[in-house]
Amino acid sequence: MAESTDMGAIADWFEHRPINKASRAELEKRLRSRLDFVGVQWADQNGKEVRMLDYACGPGFLSRLIAPHVSSITAIDASQAMVDRYNARIDELGPRHKDTQAIIGDLLADPVEPRTLAKEEFFGFDLIAVGAALHHFPDPGYAIKVLAERLGPRGVLYIQDMFDNGEKREKEAKGPRGFTEVEMRELMGVAGLADFGFEVVDGETDIELLSEEVLSVKLFAARGRKLG
């Protein structure tokens, strides 16, 4: 899992650009207001154990958003730089998660890397969250299938990523392609997930690229539930 580019430096650049910081804060506010959409009975509501996997966790955006509502978080990223940045901000998860540590790993490799990720403790999650990473995976359908297999009964796969309304617009073509609602429904269904939900986040999100060009994109949140 060697890194061909300085992912840490790139992540730091993105994190600290004023436009990106403002967009991230606004996105957090909007997603937080719609946490009921995720469809999980939170730990703070009924006292039950709620185990979360934050896959391709990056610096931990979704972990920090959801941390108050789950009893434990497992965070995995294929980039050591991202793992380091996640772990540098553990205190922001709150005292319940003070012992959380992100680990480097690749659940999409065959076999998984490292092999310890094949252990039982890395299965049976109540919630698996993937934030702004699905469009980076070579085969999004395979990724959803693999992650669905790691859910427990009634567990939810929650994905936040870029929305594609199906129209080919020149401005959008300059950035990575997102997903339509139809595509996400099909990918979740093929992976055996039901209770599909899809919401487009209000407004547009501005992202400053490394080229210093600002791209305005629509974002979505989607969920699928493992039955049984």
Short mmCIF file of C-alpha atoms in Angstrom, two decimals:
data_model
loop_
_atom_site.label_atom_id
_atom_site.label_comp_id
_atom_site.label_asym_id
_atom_site.label_seq_id
_atom_site.Cartn_x
_atom_site.Cartn_y
_atom_site.Cartn_z
CA MET A 1 0.00 0.00 0.00
CA ALA A 2 2.79 2.38 -0.89
CA GLU A 3 1.80 5.96 -1.64
CA SER A 4 3.01 7.35 -4.96
CA THR A 5 2.19 10.96 -4.02
CA ASP A 6 2.40 12.95 -0.81
CA MET A 7 -1.21 12.37 0.23
CA GLY A 8 -0.61 14.05 3.54
CA ALA A 9 0.54 17.31 1.99
CA ILE A 10 -2.37 17.25 -0.46
CA ALA A 11 -4.85 16.59 2.33
CA ASP A 12 -3.42 19.41 4.43
CA TRP A 13 -3.69 21.79 1.48
CA PHE A 14 -7.33 20.89 0.92
CA GLU A 15 -8.15 21.02 4.63
CA HIS A 16 -6.79 24.53 5.13
CA ARG A 17 -7.98 26.36 2.01
CA PRO A 18 -10.58 28.90 3.21
CA ILE A 19 -13.11 27.91 0.54
CA ASN A 20 -12.81 24.23 1.42
CA LYS A 21 -13.00 24.88 5.16
CA ALA A 22 -16.18 26.90 4.74
CA SER A 23 -17.71 24.26 2.47
CA ARG A 24 -16.83 21.47 4.90
CA ALA A 25 -18.40 23.34 7.81
CA GLU A 26 -21.59 23.92 5.84
CA LEU A 27 -21.72 20.28 4.72
CA GLU A 28 -21.28 19.12 8.31
CA LYS A 29 -24.18 21.31 9.40
CA ARG A 30 -26.45 19.98 6.66
CA LEU A 31 -25.58 16.32 7.23
CA ARG A 32 -25.93 16.69 10.99
CA SER A 33 -29.45 18.03 10.55
CA ARG A 34 -30.35 14.88 8.62
CA LEU A 35 -28.74 12.15 10.74
CA ASP A 36 -32.14 10.52 11.10
CA PHE A 37 -31.87 9.67 7.39
CA VAL A 38 -29.06 7.22 8.17
CA GLY A 39 -31.65 4.89 9.64
CA VAL A 40 -29.65 3.64 12.64
CA GLN A 41 -30.98 3.52 16.20
CA TRP A 42 -28.25 5.55 17.83
CA ALA A 43 -26.49 4.52 21.01
CA ASP A 44 -27.47 7.75 22.77
CA GLN A 45 -31.15 7.00 22.18
CA ASN A 46 -31.47 3.48 23.54
CA GLY A 47 -28.23 2.59 25.30
CA LYS A 48 -27.46 -0.23 22.88
CA GLU A 49 -24.09 -0.96 21.34
CA VAL A 50 -23.71 0.66 17.93
CA ARG A 51 -20.50 -0.28 16.11
CA MET A 52 -19.37 1.96 13.26
CA LEU A 53 -16.78 1.37 10.55
CA ASP A 54 -15.49 4.51 8.87
CA TYR A 55 -13.90 3.16 5.69
CA ALA A 56 -11.52 5.31 3.64
CA CYS A 57 -11.80 7.48 6.73
CA GLY A 58 -9.41 10.22 5.64
CA PRO A 59 -8.90 12.79 8.41
CA GLY A 60 -12.16 11.65 10.02
CA PHE A 61 -14.94 13.96 8.81
CA LEU A 62 -17.76 11.40 9.11
CA SER A 63 -16.35 9.94 12.33
CA ARG A 64 -16.48 13.34 14.03
CA LEU A 65 -19.99 13.90 12.70
CA ILE A 66 -21.39 10.59 13.95
CA ALA A 67 -19.17 9.91 17.01
CA PRO A 68 -21.65 11.22 19.62
CA HIS A 69 -24.23 8.67 18.46
CA VAL A 70 -22.22 5.42 18.31
CA SER A 71 -20.52 3.37 21.00
CA SER A 72 -17.39 2.43 19.03
CA ILE A 73 -15.62 3.43 15.82
CA THR A 74 -13.26 1.37 13.69
CA ALA A 75 -11.47 3.60 11.18
CA ILE A 76 -9.53 2.25 8.20
CA ASP A 77 -7.72 3.99 5.36
CA ALA A 78 -5.31 2.72 2.72
CA SER A 79 -3.13 5.81 3.20
CA GLN A 80 -0.75 6.04 6.15
CA ALA A 81 -0.87 9.82 5.84
CA MET A 82 -4.64 9.80 6.30
CA VAL A 83 -4.38 7.42 9.25
CA ASP A 84 -1.85 9.74 10.89
CA ARG A 85 -4.11 12.76 10.43
CA TYR A 86 -7.13 10.90 11.76
CA ASN A 87 -5.25 9.80 14.86
CA ALA A 88 -3.94 13.32 15.48
CA ARG A 89 -7.56 14.44 16.01
CA ILE A 90 -8.89 11.61 18.19
CA ASP A 91 -9.77 14.04 20.97
CA GLU A 92 -12.36 15.62 18.66
CA LEU A 93 -14.35 12.37 18.72
CA GLY A 94 -15.19 12.89 22.38
CA PRO A 95 -14.23 11.03 25.58
CA ARG A 96 -16.20 7.90 24.64
CA HIS A 97 -13.79 7.31 21.77
CA LYS A 98 -10.50 8.32 23.42
CA ASP A 99 -9.02 4.87 22.72
CA THR A 100 -9.98 4.84 19.03
CA GLN A 101 -7.07 4.52 16.61
CA ALA A 102 -7.37 4.47 12.83
CA ILE A 103 -5.44 1.69 11.12
CA ILE A 104 -4.00 1.30 7.66
CA GLY A 105 -5.75 -1.30 5.54
CA ASP A 106 -7.42 -2.16 2.26
CA LEU A 107 -10.65 -4.14 2.45
CA LEU A 108 -10.94 -4.10 -1.34
CA ALA A 109 -7.70 -5.99 -1.91
CA ASP A 110 -7.87 -9.73 -2.57
CA PRO A 111 -6.86 -10.93 -0.07
CA VAL A 112 -7.49 -8.04 2.28
CA GLU A 113 -4.45 -6.13 3.53
CA PRO A 114 -3.41 -6.73 6.24
CA ARG A 115 -4.80 -10.22 6.72
CA THR A 116 -5.83 -9.36 10.27
CA LEU A 117 -8.78 -7.51 8.72
CA ALA A 118 -10.29 -10.92 7.94
CA LYS A 119 -10.87 -11.47 11.68
CA GLU A 120 -14.39 -11.61 13.08
CA GLU A 121 -13.98 -8.30 14.89
CA PHE A 122 -13.97 -6.53 11.52
CA PHE A 123 -17.42 -7.84 10.62
CA GLY A 124 -20.92 -7.34 11.96
CA PHE A 125 -20.97 -3.54 11.98
CA ASP A 126 -24.20 -1.66 12.65
CA LEU A 127 -23.05 1.19 10.42
CA ILE A 128 -20.42 1.46 7.72
CA ALA A 129 -19.80 5.00 6.46
CA VAL A 130 -17.88 6.05 3.35
CA GLY A 131 -17.39 9.78 2.91
CA ALA A 132 -16.37 11.32 -0.43
CA ALA A 133 -14.37 8.23 -1.37
CA LEU A 134 -16.57 5.97 -3.49
CA HIS A 135 -15.72 7.85 -6.68
CA HIS A 136 -12.03 7.13 -6.04
CA PHE A 137 -12.50 3.34 -5.96
CA PRO A 138 -11.67 1.53 -9.24
CA ASP A 139 -14.86 -0.55 -8.99
CA PRO A 140 -17.54 1.15 -6.86
CA GLY A 141 -19.92 -1.79 -7.24
CA TYR A 142 -17.34 -4.22 -5.89
CA ALA A 143 -16.57 -1.84 -3.02
CA ILE A 144 -20.23 -1.67 -2.01
CA LYS A 145 -20.54 -5.46 -2.20
CA VAL A 146 -17.46 -6.01 -0.02
CA LEU A 147 -18.59 -3.47 2.56
CA ALA A 148 -22.13 -4.87 2.63
CA GLU A 149 -20.67 -8.25 3.58
CA ARG A 150 -19.19 -6.65 6.71
CA LEU A 151 -22.52 -5.39 8.00
CA GLY A 152 -24.41 -7.13 10.76
CA PRO A 153 -28.13 -7.92 10.46
CA ARG A 154 -30.08 -4.70 9.83
CA GLY A 155 -26.78 -2.86 9.50
CA VAL A 156 -26.62 0.23 7.27
CA LEU A 157 -24.14 1.26 4.59
CA TYR A 158 -24.09 5.08 4.46
CA ILE A 159 -22.37 6.81 1.56
CA GLN A 160 -21.77 10.52 1.06
CA ASP A 161 -20.35 11.53 -2.30
CA MET A 162 -20.81 13.68 -5.38
CA PHE A 163 -24.17 13.77 -7.14
CA ASP A 164 -24.53 13.40 -10.90
CA ASN A 165 -27.95 14.36 -12.21
CA GLY A 166 -27.29 12.50 -15.46
CA GLU A 167 -26.76 15.62 -17.54
CA LYS A 168 -23.43 16.17 -19.27
CA ARG A 169 -22.33 19.67 -18.41
CA GLU A 170 -18.95 21.02 -19.43
CA LYS A 171 -18.30 22.54 -16.00
CA GLU A 172 -18.87 19.23 -14.23
CA ALA A 173 -16.67 17.38 -16.73
CA LYS A 174 -13.63 19.16 -15.28
CA GLY A 175 -13.95 17.29 -11.99
CA PRO A 176 -14.51 13.68 -10.96
CA ARG A 177 -17.81 12.16 -12.00
CA GLY A 178 -20.38 11.51 -9.30
CA PHE A 179 -23.27 9.06 -9.09
CA THR A 180 -26.92 9.29 -10.05
CA GLU A 181 -29.70 8.09 -7.80
CA VAL A 182 -30.46 5.30 -10.27
CA GLU A 183 -26.84 4.13 -10.21
CA MET A 184 -26.69 4.10 -6.43
CA ARG A 185 -29.97 2.22 -6.16
CA GLU A 186 -28.68 -0.42 -8.57
CA LEU A 187 -25.30 -0.76 -6.84
CA MET A 188 -26.93 -1.15 -3.44
CA GLY A 189 -29.45 -3.64 -4.79
CA VAL A 190 -26.85 -5.81 -6.49
CA ALA A 191 -24.97 -5.92 -3.17
CA GLY A 192 -28.12 -7.27 -1.52
CA LEU A 193 -29.01 -4.10 0.38
CA ALA A 194 -32.61 -2.95 0.81
CA ASP A 195 -34.45 0.02 2.36
CA PHE A 196 -32.62 2.25 -0.13
CA GLY A 197 -32.61 5.95 0.60
CA PHE A 198 -31.14 8.84 -1.35
CA GLU A 199 -31.02 12.55 -0.58
CA VAL A 200 -29.36 15.35 -2.49
CA VAL A 201 -27.74 17.81 -0.09
CA ASP A 202 -29.25 21.28 -0.35
CA GLY A 203 -27.25 23.83 -2.31
CA GLU A 204 -23.93 23.46 -4.08
CA THR A 205 -20.56 22.86 -2.47
CA ASP A 206 -17.51 24.81 -3.64
CA ILE A 207 -14.25 22.87 -3.81
CA GLU A 208 -10.93 24.54 -4.54
CA LEU A 209 -8.74 22.18 -6.56
CA LEU A 210 -4.96 21.97 -6.57
CA SER A 211 -5.06 24.05 -9.75
CA GLU A 212 -6.78 26.73 -7.61
CA GLU A 213 -9.85 26.41 -9.80
CA VAL A 214 -13.07 26.38 -7.79
CA LEU A 215 -15.53 23.66 -8.73
CA SER A 216 -19.16 23.80 -7.59
CA VAL A 217 -20.65 20.35 -7.08
CA LYS A 218 -23.83 18.80 -5.75
CA LEU A 219 -23.48 16.17 -3.04
CA PHE A 220 -25.71 13.33 -1.91
CA ALA A 221 -26.19 10.91 0.94
CA ALA A 222 -27.37 7.36 0.28
CA ARG A 223 -28.11 4.38 2.48
CA GLY A 224 -28.81 0.69 2.08
CA ARG A 225 -29.71 -1.83 4.77
CA LYS A 226 -28.65 -5.45 5.17
CA LEU A 227 -31.72 -7.53 5.89
CA GLY A 228 -31.75 -10.62 8.06
#
